[in-house]
Short mmCIF file of C-alpha atoms in Angstrom, two decimals:
data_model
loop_
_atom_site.label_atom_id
_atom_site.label_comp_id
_atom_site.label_asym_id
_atom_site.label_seq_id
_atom_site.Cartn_x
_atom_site.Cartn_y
_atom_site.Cartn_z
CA UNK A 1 180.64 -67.96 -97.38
CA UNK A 2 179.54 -70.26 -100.18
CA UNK A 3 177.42 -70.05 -103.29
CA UNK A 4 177.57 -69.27 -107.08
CA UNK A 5 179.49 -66.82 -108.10
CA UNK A 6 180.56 -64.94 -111.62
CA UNK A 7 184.63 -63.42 -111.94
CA UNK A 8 185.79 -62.18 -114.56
CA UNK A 9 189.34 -64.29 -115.90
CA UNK A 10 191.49 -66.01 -117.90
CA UNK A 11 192.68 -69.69 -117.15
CA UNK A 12 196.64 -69.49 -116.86
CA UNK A 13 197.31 -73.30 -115.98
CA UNK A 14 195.26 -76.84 -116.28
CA UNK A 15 196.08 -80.00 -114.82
CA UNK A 16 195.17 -83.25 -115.25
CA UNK A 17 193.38 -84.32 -111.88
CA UNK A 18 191.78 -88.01 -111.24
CA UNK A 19 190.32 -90.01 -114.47
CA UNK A 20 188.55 -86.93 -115.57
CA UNK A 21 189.11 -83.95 -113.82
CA UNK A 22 191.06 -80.82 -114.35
CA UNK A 23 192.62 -78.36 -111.57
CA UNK A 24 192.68 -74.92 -113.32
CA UNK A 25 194.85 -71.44 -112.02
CA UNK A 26 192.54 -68.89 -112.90
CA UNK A 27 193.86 -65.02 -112.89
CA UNK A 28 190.73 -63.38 -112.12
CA UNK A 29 189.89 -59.52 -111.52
CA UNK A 30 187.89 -59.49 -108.52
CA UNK A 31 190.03 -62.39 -106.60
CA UNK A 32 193.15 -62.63 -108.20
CA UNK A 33 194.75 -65.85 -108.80
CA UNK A 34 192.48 -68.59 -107.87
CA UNK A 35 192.26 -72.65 -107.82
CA UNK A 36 189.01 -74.20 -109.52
CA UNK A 37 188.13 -77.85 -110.33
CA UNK A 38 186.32 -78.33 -113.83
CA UNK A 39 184.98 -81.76 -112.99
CA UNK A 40 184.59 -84.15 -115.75
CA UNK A 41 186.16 -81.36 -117.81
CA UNK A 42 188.45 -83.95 -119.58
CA UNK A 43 185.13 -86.13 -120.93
CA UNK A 44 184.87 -85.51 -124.83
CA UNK A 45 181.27 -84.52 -124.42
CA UNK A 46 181.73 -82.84 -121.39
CA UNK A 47 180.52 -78.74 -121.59
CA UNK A 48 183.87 -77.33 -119.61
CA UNK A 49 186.04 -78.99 -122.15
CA UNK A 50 186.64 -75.62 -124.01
CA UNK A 51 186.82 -73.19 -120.52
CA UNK A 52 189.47 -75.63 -118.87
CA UNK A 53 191.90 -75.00 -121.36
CA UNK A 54 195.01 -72.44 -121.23
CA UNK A 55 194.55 -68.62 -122.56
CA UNK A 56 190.66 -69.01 -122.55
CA UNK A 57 189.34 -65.60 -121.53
CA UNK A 58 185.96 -64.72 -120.56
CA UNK A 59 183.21 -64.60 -117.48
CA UNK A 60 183.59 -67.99 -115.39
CA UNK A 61 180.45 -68.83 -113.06
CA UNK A 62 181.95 -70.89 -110.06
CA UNK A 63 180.22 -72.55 -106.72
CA UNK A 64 182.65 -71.13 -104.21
CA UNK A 65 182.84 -73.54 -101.35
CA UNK A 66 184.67 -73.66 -97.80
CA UNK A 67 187.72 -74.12 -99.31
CA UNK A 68 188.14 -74.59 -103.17
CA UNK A 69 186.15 -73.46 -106.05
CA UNK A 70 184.04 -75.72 -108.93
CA UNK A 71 183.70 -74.49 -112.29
CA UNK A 72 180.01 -74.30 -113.18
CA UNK A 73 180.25 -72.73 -116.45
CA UNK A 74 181.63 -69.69 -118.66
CA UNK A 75 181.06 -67.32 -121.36
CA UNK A 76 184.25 -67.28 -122.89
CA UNK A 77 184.71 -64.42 -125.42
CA UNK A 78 188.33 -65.39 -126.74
CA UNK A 79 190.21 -69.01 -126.47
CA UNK A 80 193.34 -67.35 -128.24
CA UNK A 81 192.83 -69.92 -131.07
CA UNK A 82 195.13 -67.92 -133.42
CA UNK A 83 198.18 -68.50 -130.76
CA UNK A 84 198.01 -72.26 -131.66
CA UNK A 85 199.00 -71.51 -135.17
CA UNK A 86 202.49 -70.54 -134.43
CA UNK A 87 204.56 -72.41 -131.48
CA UNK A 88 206.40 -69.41 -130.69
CA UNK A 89 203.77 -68.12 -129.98
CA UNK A 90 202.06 -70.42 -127.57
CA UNK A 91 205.80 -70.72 -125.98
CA UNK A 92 205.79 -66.85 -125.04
CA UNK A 93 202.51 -67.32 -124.28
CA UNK A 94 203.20 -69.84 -121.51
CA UNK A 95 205.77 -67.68 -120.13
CA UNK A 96 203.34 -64.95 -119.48
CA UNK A 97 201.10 -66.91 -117.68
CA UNK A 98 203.64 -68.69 -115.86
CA UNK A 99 205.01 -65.73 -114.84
CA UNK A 100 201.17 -64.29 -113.76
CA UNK A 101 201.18 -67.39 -111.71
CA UNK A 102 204.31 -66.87 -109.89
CA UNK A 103 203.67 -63.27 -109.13
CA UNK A 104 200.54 -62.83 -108.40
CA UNK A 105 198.39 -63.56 -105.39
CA UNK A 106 195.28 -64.99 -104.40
CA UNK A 107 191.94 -62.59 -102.99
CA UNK A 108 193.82 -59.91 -104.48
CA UNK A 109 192.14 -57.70 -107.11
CA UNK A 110 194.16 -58.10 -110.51
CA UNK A 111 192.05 -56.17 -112.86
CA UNK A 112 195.55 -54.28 -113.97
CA UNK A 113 197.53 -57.00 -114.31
CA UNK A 114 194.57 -59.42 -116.79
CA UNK A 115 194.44 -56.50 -118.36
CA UNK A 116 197.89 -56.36 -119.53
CA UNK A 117 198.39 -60.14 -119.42
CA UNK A 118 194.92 -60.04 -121.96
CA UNK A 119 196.31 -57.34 -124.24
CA UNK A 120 199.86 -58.96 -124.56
CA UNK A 121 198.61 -62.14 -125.65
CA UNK A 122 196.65 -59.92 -128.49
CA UNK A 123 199.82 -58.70 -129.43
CA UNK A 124 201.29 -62.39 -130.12
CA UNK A 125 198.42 -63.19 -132.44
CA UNK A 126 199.87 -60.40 -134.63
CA UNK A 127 202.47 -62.07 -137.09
CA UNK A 128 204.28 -58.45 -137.72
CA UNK A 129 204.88 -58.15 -134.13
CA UNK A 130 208.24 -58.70 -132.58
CA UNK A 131 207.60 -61.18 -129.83
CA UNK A 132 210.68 -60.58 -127.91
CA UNK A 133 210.00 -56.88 -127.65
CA UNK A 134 205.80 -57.96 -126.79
CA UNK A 135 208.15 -59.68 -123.77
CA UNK A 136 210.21 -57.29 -122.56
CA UNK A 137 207.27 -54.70 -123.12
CA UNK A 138 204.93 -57.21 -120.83
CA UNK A 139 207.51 -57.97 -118.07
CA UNK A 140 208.52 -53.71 -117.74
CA UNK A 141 204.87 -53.02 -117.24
CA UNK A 142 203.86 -55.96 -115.10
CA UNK A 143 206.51 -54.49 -112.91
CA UNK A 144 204.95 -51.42 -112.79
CA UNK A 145 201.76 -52.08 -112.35
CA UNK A 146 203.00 -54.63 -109.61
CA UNK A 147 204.39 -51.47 -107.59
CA UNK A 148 208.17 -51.83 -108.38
CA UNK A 149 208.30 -49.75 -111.23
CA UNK A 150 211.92 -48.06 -112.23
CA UNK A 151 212.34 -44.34 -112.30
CA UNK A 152 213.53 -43.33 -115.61
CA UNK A 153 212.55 -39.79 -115.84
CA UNK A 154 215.36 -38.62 -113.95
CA UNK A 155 218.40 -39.83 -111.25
CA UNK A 156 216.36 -42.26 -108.89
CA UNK A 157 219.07 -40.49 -106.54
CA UNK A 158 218.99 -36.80 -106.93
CA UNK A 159 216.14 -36.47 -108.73
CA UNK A 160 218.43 -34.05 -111.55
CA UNK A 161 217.22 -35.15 -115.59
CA UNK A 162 220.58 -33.58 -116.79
CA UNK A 163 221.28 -37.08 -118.17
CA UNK A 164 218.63 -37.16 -120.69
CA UNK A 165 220.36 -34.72 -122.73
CA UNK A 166 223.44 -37.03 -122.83
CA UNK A 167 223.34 -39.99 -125.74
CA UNK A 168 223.82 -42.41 -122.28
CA UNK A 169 222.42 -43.17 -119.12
CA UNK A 170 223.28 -45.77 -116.72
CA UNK A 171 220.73 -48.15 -115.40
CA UNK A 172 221.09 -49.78 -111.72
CA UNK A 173 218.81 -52.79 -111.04
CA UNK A 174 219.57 -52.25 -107.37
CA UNK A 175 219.00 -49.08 -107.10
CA UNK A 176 215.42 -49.40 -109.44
CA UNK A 177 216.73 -46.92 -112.27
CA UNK A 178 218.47 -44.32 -113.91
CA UNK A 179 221.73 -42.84 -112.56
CA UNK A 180 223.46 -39.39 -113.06
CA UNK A 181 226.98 -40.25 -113.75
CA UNK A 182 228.01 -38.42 -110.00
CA UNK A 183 225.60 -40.85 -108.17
CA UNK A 184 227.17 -43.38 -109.80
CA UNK A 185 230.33 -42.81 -109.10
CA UNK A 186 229.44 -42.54 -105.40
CA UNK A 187 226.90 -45.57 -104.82
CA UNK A 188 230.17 -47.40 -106.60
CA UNK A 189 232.51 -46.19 -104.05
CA UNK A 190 229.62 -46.97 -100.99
CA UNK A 191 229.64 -50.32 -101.85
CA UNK A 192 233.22 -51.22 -103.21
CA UNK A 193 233.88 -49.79 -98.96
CA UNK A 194 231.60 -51.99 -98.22
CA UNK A 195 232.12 -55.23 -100.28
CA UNK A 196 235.76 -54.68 -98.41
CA UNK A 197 235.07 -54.71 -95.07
CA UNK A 198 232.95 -57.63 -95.35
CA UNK A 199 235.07 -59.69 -97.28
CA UNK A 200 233.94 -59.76 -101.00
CA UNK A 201 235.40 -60.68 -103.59
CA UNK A 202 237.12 -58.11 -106.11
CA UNK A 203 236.43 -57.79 -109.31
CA UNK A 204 236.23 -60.51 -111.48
CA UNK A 205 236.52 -60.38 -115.23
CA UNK A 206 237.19 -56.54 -115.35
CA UNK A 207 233.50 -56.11 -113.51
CA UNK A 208 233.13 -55.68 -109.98
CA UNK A 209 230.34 -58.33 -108.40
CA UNK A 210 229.10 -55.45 -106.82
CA UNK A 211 228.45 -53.30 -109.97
CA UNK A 212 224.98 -53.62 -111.63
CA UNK A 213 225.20 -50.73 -113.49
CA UNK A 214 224.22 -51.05 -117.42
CA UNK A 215 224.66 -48.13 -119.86
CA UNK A 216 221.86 -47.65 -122.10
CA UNK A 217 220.88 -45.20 -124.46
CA UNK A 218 218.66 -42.42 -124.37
CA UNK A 219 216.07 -43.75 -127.11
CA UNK A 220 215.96 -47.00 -124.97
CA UNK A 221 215.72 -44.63 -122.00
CA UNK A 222 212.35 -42.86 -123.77
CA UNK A 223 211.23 -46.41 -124.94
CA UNK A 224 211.12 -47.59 -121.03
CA UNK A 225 209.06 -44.09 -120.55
CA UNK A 226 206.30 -44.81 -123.11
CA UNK A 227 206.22 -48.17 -122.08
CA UNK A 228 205.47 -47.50 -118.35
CA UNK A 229 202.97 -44.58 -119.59
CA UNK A 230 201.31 -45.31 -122.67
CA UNK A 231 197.62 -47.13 -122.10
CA UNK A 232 197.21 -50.56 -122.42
CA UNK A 233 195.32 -49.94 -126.02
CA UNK A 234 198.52 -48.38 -127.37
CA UNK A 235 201.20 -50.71 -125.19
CA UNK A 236 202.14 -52.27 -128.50
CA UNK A 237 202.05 -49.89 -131.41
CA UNK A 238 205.72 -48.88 -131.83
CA UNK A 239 208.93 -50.66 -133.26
CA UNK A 240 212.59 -50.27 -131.79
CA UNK A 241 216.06 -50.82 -133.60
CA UNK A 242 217.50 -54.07 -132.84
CA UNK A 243 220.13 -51.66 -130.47
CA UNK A 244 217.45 -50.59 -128.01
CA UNK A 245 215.61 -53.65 -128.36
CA UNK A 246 219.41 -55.50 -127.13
CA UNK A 247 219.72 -53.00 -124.46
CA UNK A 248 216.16 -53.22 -123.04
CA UNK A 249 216.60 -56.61 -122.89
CA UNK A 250 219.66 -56.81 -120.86
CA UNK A 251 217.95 -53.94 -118.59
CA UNK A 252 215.30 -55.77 -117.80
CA UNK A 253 217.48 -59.18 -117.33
CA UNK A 254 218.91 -57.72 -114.49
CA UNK A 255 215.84 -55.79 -113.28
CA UNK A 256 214.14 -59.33 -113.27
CA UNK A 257 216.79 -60.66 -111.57
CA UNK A 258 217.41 -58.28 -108.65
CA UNK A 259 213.56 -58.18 -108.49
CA UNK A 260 212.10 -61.20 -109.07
CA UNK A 261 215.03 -63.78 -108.37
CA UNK A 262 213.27 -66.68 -109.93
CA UNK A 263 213.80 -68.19 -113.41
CA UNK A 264 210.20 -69.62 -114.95
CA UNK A 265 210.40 -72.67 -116.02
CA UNK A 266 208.92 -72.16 -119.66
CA UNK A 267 211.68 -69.30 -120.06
CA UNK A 268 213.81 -72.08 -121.52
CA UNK A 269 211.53 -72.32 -124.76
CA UNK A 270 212.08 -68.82 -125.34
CA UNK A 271 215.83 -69.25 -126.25
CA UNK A 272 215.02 -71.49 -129.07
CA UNK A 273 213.19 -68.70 -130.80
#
């Protein structure tokens, strides 16, 4: 099917193509990810100069062909001018949308997702903000909203909440959240048996390779509940101490890991800041 078409988006990559062409990765909410071509998009005078560039959000009208898409136009209600004002900004910026590229998928409806990937980069543009919590805040409910979110209202195992009422809780990646201290103890024991009989190393550094587990407290325990709860409107209107904010970041560190398994390439930058 071909034609003109309207989606709803925000341009998460654009590359240089030809003398003066650009190839843009659009996350859109009826397709999903998408490839478009904004010819001549690179000419000073050209009309698709301002769509074709990163973090500009708005309604893009495209002539779907057999097998790519051409950018005819947009109404673009917010370029995200205020990000370029502060290069940590732009940096974390560029990690969300890197990451939106990685894990998302094409002719899939994204409306969730561009919806959080939208409101975090709001939250960046707001100086009194703490950017590493906007992170760990966007990549906890991108999970979620990508179907592998954590349990972390009770024992992922047995279902019991008896932990809440303790000042700890243990986290397992691999097993996708909280942990009563007896399931613990037992998924510990299934896989030291089992790290054994197939030959794995022991434990290196006083850690077993085989042991995930991270103990958290409870407050970061209620901050991953609001987080995975709260509307999008109110996903950023709360502070943590710098001790949850530590511990949710080395949750989600090995969530990402276990989950994910792929370091983005723009997650470098985010060290420097």
């Amino acid at each position: 099917m071909t034609g003109q078409i309207k989606l709803t988006g925000m341009v998460l990559i654009s590359m240089p193509v030809g003398d003066y062409d650009r190839r843009l990765t659009i996350l859109t909410r009826e397709r999903g990810k998408i490839s478009a071509f904004a010819k001549g998009a690179r000419k000073p005078t050209s009309t698709l100069l301002g769509l074709s560039q990163p973090f500009a959000f708005g309604e893009f009208v495209l002539f779907e062909g057999k097998t790519s898409y051409n950018v005819v136009g947009a109404d673009i209600s917010n370029y995200f001018a205020e990000l370029r004002d502060d290069m940590s900004a732009i940096y974390y910026a560029m990690y969300f949308c890197e990451f939106c590229t990685y894990m998302t998928k094409e002719n899939m409806e994204a409306g969730e997702v561009l919806k959080l990937l939208y409101t975090s980069l709001r939250a960046l543009t707001k100086p009194s903000l703490n950017k590493k919590l906007i992170r760990r805040v966007f990549e906890l409910r991108f999970m979620a909203v990508n179907g592998e979110m954590p349990r972390v209202d009770a024992c992922v195992l047995c279902g019991k909440e008896e932990m809440l009422k303790e000042p700890k809780a243990w986290f397992s990646a691999e097993e996708g959240g909280i942990l009563c201290d007896a399931c613990r103890q037992k998924r510990l024991k299934e896989r030291e048996t089992l790290a054994t009989s197939s030959g794995t190393p022991g434990t290196c550094g006083g850690r077993a390779p085989w042991d995930d587990m991270v103990l958290v407290g409870t407050s970061t325990v209620y901050t991953m509940q609001y987080i995975l709860a709260t509307p999008f409107e109110r996903l950023f209107a709360f502070t943590v101490s710098e001790e949850v904010l530590s511990e949710l970041e080395n949750v989600m560190t090995w969530f990402l890991n276990k989950h994910v398994g792929h370091t983005m390439k723009s997650e470098e930058m985010l060290d420097i800041f």
